[in-house]
Short mmCIF file of C-alpha atoms in Angstrom, two decimals:
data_model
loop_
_atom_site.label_atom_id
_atom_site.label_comp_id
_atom_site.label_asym_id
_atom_site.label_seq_id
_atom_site.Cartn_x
_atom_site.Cartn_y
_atom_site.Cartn_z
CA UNK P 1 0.00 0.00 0.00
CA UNK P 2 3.16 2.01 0.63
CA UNK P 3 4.75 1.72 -2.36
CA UNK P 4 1.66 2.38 -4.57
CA UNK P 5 1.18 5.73 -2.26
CA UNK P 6 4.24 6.56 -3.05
CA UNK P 7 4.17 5.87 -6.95
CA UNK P 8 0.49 7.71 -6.87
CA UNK P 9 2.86 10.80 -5.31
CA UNK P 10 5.19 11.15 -7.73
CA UNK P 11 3.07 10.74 -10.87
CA UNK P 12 1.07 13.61 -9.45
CA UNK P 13 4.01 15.76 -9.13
CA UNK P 14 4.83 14.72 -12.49
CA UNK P 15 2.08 15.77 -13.72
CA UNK P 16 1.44 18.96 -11.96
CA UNK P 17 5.40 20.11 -12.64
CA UNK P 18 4.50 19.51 -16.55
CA UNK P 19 1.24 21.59 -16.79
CA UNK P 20 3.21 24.40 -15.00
CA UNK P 21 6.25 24.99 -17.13
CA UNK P 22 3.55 24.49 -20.40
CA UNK P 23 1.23 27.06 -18.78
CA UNK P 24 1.79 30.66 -18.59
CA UNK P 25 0.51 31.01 -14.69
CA UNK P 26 2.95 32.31 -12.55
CA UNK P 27 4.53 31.16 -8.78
CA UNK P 28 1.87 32.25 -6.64
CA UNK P 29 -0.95 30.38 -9.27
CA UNK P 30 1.55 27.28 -9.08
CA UNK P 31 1.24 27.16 -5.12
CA UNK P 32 -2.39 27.18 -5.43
CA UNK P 33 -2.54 24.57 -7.62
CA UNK P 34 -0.49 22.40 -5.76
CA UNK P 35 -2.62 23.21 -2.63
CA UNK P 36 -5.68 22.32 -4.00
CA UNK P 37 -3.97 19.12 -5.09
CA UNK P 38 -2.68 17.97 -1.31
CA UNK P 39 -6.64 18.60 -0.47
CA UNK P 40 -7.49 16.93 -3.02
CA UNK P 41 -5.37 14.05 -2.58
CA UNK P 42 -6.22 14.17 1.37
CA UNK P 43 -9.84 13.87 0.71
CA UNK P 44 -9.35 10.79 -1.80
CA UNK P 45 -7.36 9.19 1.74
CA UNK P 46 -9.97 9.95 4.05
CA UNK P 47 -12.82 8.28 1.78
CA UNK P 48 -10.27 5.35 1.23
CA UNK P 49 -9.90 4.66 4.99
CA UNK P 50 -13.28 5.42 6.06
CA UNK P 51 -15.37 3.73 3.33
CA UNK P 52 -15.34 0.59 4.76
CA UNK P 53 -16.32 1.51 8.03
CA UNK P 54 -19.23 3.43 6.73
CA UNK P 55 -20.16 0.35 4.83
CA UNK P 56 -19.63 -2.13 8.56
CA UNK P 57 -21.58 0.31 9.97
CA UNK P 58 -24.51 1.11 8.03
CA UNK P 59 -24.25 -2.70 6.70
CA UNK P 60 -23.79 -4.86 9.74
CA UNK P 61 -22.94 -8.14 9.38
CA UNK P 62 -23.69 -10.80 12.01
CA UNK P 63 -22.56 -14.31 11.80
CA UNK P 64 -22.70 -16.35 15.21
CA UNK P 65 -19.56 -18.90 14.60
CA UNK P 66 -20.64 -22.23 15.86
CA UNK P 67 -18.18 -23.03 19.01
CA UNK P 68 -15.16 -25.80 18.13
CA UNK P 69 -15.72 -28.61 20.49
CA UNK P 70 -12.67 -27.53 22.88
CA UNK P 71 -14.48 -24.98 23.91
CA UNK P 72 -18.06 -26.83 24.08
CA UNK P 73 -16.11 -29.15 26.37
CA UNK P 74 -14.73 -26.28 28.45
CA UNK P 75 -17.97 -24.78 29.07
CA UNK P 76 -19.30 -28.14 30.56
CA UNK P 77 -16.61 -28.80 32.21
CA UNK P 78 -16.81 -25.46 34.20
CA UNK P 79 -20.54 -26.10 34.55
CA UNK P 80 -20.45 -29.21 36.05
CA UNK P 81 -17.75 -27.79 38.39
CA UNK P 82 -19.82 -24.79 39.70
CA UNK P 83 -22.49 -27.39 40.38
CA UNK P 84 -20.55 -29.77 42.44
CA UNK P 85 -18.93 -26.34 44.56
CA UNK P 86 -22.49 -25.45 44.75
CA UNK P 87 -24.05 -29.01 46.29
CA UNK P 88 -20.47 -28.95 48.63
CA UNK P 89 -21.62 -25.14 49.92
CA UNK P 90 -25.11 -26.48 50.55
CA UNK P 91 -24.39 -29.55 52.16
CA UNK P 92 -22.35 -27.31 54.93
CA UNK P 93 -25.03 -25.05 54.99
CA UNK P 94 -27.28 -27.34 56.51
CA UNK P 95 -24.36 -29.27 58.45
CA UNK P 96 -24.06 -26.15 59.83
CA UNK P 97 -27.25 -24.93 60.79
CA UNK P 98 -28.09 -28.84 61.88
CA UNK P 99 -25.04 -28.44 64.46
CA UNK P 100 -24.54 -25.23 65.51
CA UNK P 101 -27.96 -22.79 64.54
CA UNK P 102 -31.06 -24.85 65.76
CA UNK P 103 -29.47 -25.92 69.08
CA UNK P 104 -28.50 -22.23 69.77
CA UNK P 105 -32.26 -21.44 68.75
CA UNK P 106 -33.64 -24.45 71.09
CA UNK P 107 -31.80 -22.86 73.91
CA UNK P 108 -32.49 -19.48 73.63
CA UNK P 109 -36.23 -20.84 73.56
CA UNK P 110 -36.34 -22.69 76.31
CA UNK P 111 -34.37 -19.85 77.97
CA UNK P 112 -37.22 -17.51 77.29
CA UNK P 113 -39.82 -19.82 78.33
CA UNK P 114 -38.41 -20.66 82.10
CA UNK P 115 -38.22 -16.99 82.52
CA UNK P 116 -41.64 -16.64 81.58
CA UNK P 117 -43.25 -19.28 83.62
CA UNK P 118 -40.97 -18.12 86.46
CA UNK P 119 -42.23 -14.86 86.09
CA UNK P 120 -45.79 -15.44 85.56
CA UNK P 121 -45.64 -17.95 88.63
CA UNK P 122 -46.37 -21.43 86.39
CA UNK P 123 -43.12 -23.16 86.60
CA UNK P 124 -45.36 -25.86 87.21
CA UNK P 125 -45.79 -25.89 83.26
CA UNK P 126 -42.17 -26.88 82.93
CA UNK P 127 -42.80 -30.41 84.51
CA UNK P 128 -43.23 -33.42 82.98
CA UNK P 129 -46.60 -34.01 85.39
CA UNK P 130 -47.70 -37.44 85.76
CA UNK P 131 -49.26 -39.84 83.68
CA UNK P 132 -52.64 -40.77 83.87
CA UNK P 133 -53.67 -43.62 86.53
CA UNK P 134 -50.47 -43.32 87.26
CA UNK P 135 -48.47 -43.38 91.30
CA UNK P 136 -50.12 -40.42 91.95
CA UNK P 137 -53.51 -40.72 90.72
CA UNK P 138 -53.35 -44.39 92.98
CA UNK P 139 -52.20 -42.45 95.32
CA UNK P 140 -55.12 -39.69 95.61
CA UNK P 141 -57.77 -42.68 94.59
CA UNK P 142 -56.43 -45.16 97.88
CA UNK P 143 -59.65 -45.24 99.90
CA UNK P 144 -59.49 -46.28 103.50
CA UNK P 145 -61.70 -48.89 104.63
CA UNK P 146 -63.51 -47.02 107.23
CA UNK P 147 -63.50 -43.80 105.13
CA UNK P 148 -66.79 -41.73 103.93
CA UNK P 149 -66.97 -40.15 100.54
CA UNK P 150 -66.47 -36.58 101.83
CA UNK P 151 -63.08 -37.28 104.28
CA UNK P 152 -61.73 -39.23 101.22
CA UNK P 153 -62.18 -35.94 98.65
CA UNK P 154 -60.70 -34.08 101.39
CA UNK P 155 -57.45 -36.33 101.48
CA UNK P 156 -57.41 -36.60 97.71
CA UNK P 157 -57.34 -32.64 97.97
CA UNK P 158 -54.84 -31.93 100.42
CA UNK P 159 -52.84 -34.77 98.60
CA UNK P 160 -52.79 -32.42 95.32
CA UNK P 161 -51.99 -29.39 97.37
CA UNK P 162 -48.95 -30.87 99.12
CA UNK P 163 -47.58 -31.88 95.71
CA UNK P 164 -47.97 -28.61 93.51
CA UNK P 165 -48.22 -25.99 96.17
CA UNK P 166 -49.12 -22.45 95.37
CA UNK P 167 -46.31 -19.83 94.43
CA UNK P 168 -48.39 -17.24 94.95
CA UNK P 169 -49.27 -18.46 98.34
CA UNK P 170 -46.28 -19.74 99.17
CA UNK P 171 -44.50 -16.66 98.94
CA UNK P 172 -46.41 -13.46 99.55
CA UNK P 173 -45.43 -10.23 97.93
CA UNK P 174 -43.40 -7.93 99.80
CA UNK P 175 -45.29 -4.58 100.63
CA UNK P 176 -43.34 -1.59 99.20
CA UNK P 177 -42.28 1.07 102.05
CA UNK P 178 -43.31 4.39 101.32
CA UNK P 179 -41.03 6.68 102.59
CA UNK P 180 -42.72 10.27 104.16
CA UNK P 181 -40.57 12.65 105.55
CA UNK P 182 -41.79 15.38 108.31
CA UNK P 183 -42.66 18.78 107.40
CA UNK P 184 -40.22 20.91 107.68
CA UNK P 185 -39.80 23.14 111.26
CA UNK P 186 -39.93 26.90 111.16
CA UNK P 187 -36.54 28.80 110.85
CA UNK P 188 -37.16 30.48 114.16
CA UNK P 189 -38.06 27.07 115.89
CA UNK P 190 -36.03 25.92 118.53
CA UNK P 191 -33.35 23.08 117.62
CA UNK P 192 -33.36 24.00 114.05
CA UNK P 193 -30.85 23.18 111.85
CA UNK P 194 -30.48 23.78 108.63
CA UNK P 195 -28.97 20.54 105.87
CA UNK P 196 -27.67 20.96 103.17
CA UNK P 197 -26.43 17.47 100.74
CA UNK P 198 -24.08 17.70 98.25
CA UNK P 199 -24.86 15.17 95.77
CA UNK P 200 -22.70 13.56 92.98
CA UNK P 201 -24.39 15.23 90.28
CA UNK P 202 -22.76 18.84 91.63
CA UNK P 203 -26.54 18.99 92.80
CA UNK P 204 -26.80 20.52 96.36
CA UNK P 205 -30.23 20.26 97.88
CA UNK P 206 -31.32 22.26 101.39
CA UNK P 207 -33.51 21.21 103.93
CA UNK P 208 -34.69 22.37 107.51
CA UNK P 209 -34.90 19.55 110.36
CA UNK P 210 -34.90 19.25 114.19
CA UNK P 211 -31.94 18.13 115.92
CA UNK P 212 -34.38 16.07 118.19
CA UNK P 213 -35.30 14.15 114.81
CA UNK P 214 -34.32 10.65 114.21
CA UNK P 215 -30.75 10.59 112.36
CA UNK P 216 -32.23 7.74 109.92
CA UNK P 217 -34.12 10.77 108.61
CA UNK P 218 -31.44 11.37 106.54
CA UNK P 219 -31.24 8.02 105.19
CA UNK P 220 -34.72 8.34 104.23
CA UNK P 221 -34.40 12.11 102.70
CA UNK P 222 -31.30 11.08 100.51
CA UNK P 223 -33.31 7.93 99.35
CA UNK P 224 -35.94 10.57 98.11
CA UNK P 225 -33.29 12.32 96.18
CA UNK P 226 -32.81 9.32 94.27
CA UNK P 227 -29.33 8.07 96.02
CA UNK P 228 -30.60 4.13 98.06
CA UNK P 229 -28.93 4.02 101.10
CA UNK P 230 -27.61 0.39 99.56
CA UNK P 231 -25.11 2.48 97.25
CA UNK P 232 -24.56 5.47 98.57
CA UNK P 233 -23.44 7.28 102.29
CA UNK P 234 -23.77 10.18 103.84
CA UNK P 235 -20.12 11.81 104.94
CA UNK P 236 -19.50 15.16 106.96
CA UNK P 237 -17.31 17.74 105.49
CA UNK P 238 -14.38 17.98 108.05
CA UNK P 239 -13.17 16.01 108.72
CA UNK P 240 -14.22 13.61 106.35
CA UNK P 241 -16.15 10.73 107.79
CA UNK P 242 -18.68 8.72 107.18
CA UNK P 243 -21.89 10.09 109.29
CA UNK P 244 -23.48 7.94 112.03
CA UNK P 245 -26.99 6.56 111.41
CA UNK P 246 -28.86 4.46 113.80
CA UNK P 247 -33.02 3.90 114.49
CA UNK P 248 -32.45 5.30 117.93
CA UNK P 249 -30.03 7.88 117.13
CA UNK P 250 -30.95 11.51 117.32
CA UNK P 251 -28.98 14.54 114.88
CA UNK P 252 -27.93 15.95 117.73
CA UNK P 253 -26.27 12.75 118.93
CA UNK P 254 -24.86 12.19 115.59
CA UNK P 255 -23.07 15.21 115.84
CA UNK P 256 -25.12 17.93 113.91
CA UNK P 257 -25.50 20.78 116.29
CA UNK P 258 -25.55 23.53 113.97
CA UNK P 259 -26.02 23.69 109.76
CA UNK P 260 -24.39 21.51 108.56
CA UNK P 261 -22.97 20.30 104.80
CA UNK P 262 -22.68 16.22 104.04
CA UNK P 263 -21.83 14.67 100.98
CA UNK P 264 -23.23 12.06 98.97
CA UNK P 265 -20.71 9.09 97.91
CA UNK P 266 -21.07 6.12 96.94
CA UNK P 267 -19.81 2.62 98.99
CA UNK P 268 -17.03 1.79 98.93
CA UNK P 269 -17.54 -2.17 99.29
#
């Protein structure tokens, strides 16, 4: 392609050198010429090189070629292999969840369900219970000889309440203490003092009592606050000890004669 470029090239300068020197045009007319002849001659290569595109493109072609057998067998080959990796994955799947998810499931199921029942107060549904006619049921149906109707329902009865006894009556709830504190004194009352705790949360709280009061009144104020006596302790400023509480133990005999500041902190053990 090359070498016919090249002889296309020189025939055209050939022939454009020979119509100049038989033509009367001058230089500048000569330059023209042989511009309009490298446009020309750059147009002809354009429509060379893009004619058959245009035609591939306009005129598309499609022939499917029918796959050699190398590659038929290649493409079952991988099949057959992502099947077998696919029945391995499942197989472990299930191993897995056979093993390892269901018991964890069971568990966490029969978890729930004792916590339930506890809570609800029918652990007795977590027994096996007894079959029918079974020890027990001889048991309750034993009839003395000497024994009427009526004191034999009565055994049978007590029988069945011996065996599954009542939670609920077995253990009573506990009755919540409500905690009231007195009103407070007057400021010009005798034996006032005036209280003042310092909690953790940088809250301080004020509060007028009578140093004839019972010192567990504290106990009971800083309970109120929202600090148990179970966690926290009451503590005097200076020096820094831990107050003394007691049922029968007055403020005054605690050792707060006049207003005082204690501090909330929390035990220690």
């Amino acid at each position: 392609m090359s070498d016919k470029f090249a002889v296309f090239l020189c025939l055209l300068g050939g022939f454009c050198f020979i119509s100049w020197k038989h033509s009367l045009i001058g230089v500048t007319d000569a330059l023209k010429l042989a511009g309009r002849g490298i446009i020309f001659l750059g147009i002809c290569t354009w429509l060379i090189y893009m004619l058959p595109r245009l035609k591939s493109f306009f005129f598309p072609v499609c022939q499917d070629l029918p796959d050699s057998p190398l590659q038929e067998s290649d493409r079952l080959r991988q099949e057959e292999a992502r099947r077998v990796q696919q029945h391995q994955h499942n197989d472990k799947m299930s191993d897995y969840s056979e093993r390892v998810l269901k018991p964890r499931q069971n568990s966490l199921l029969q978890q729930r369900t004792e916590r339930h029942y506890s809570m609800t107060g029918e652990t007795w549904r977590l027994t096996q219970g007894f079959p029918v006619g079974g020890e027990e049921d001889q048991e309750c149906l034993d009839v003395g000889v000497d024994e009427s109707p009526n004191q034999g329902a009565r055994r049978r009865r007590t029988l069945l309440q011996t065996v599954t006894p009542d939670p609920a009556r077995a253990q009573p709830p506990k009755q919540k203490k409500v905690l009231v504190l007195p009103d407070e004194p007057p400021e010009d009352a005798e034996g006032v003092v005036r209280i003042a705790l310092k909690c953790p949360s940088r809250r301080t709280i004020h509060r007028r009592f009578l140093k004839s009061w019972s010192s567990t009144l504290l106990l009971d104020w800083m309970m109120k606050s929202g600090y148990p006596p179970a966690l926290y302790t009451l503590c005097s400023s200076f020096p820094r000890e831990r107050l003394r509480t007691a049922e029968g133990l007055s403020l005054e005999e605690a050792g707060i004669l006049t207003h005082t500041l204690l501090h909330v902190e929390e035990n220690s053990t």
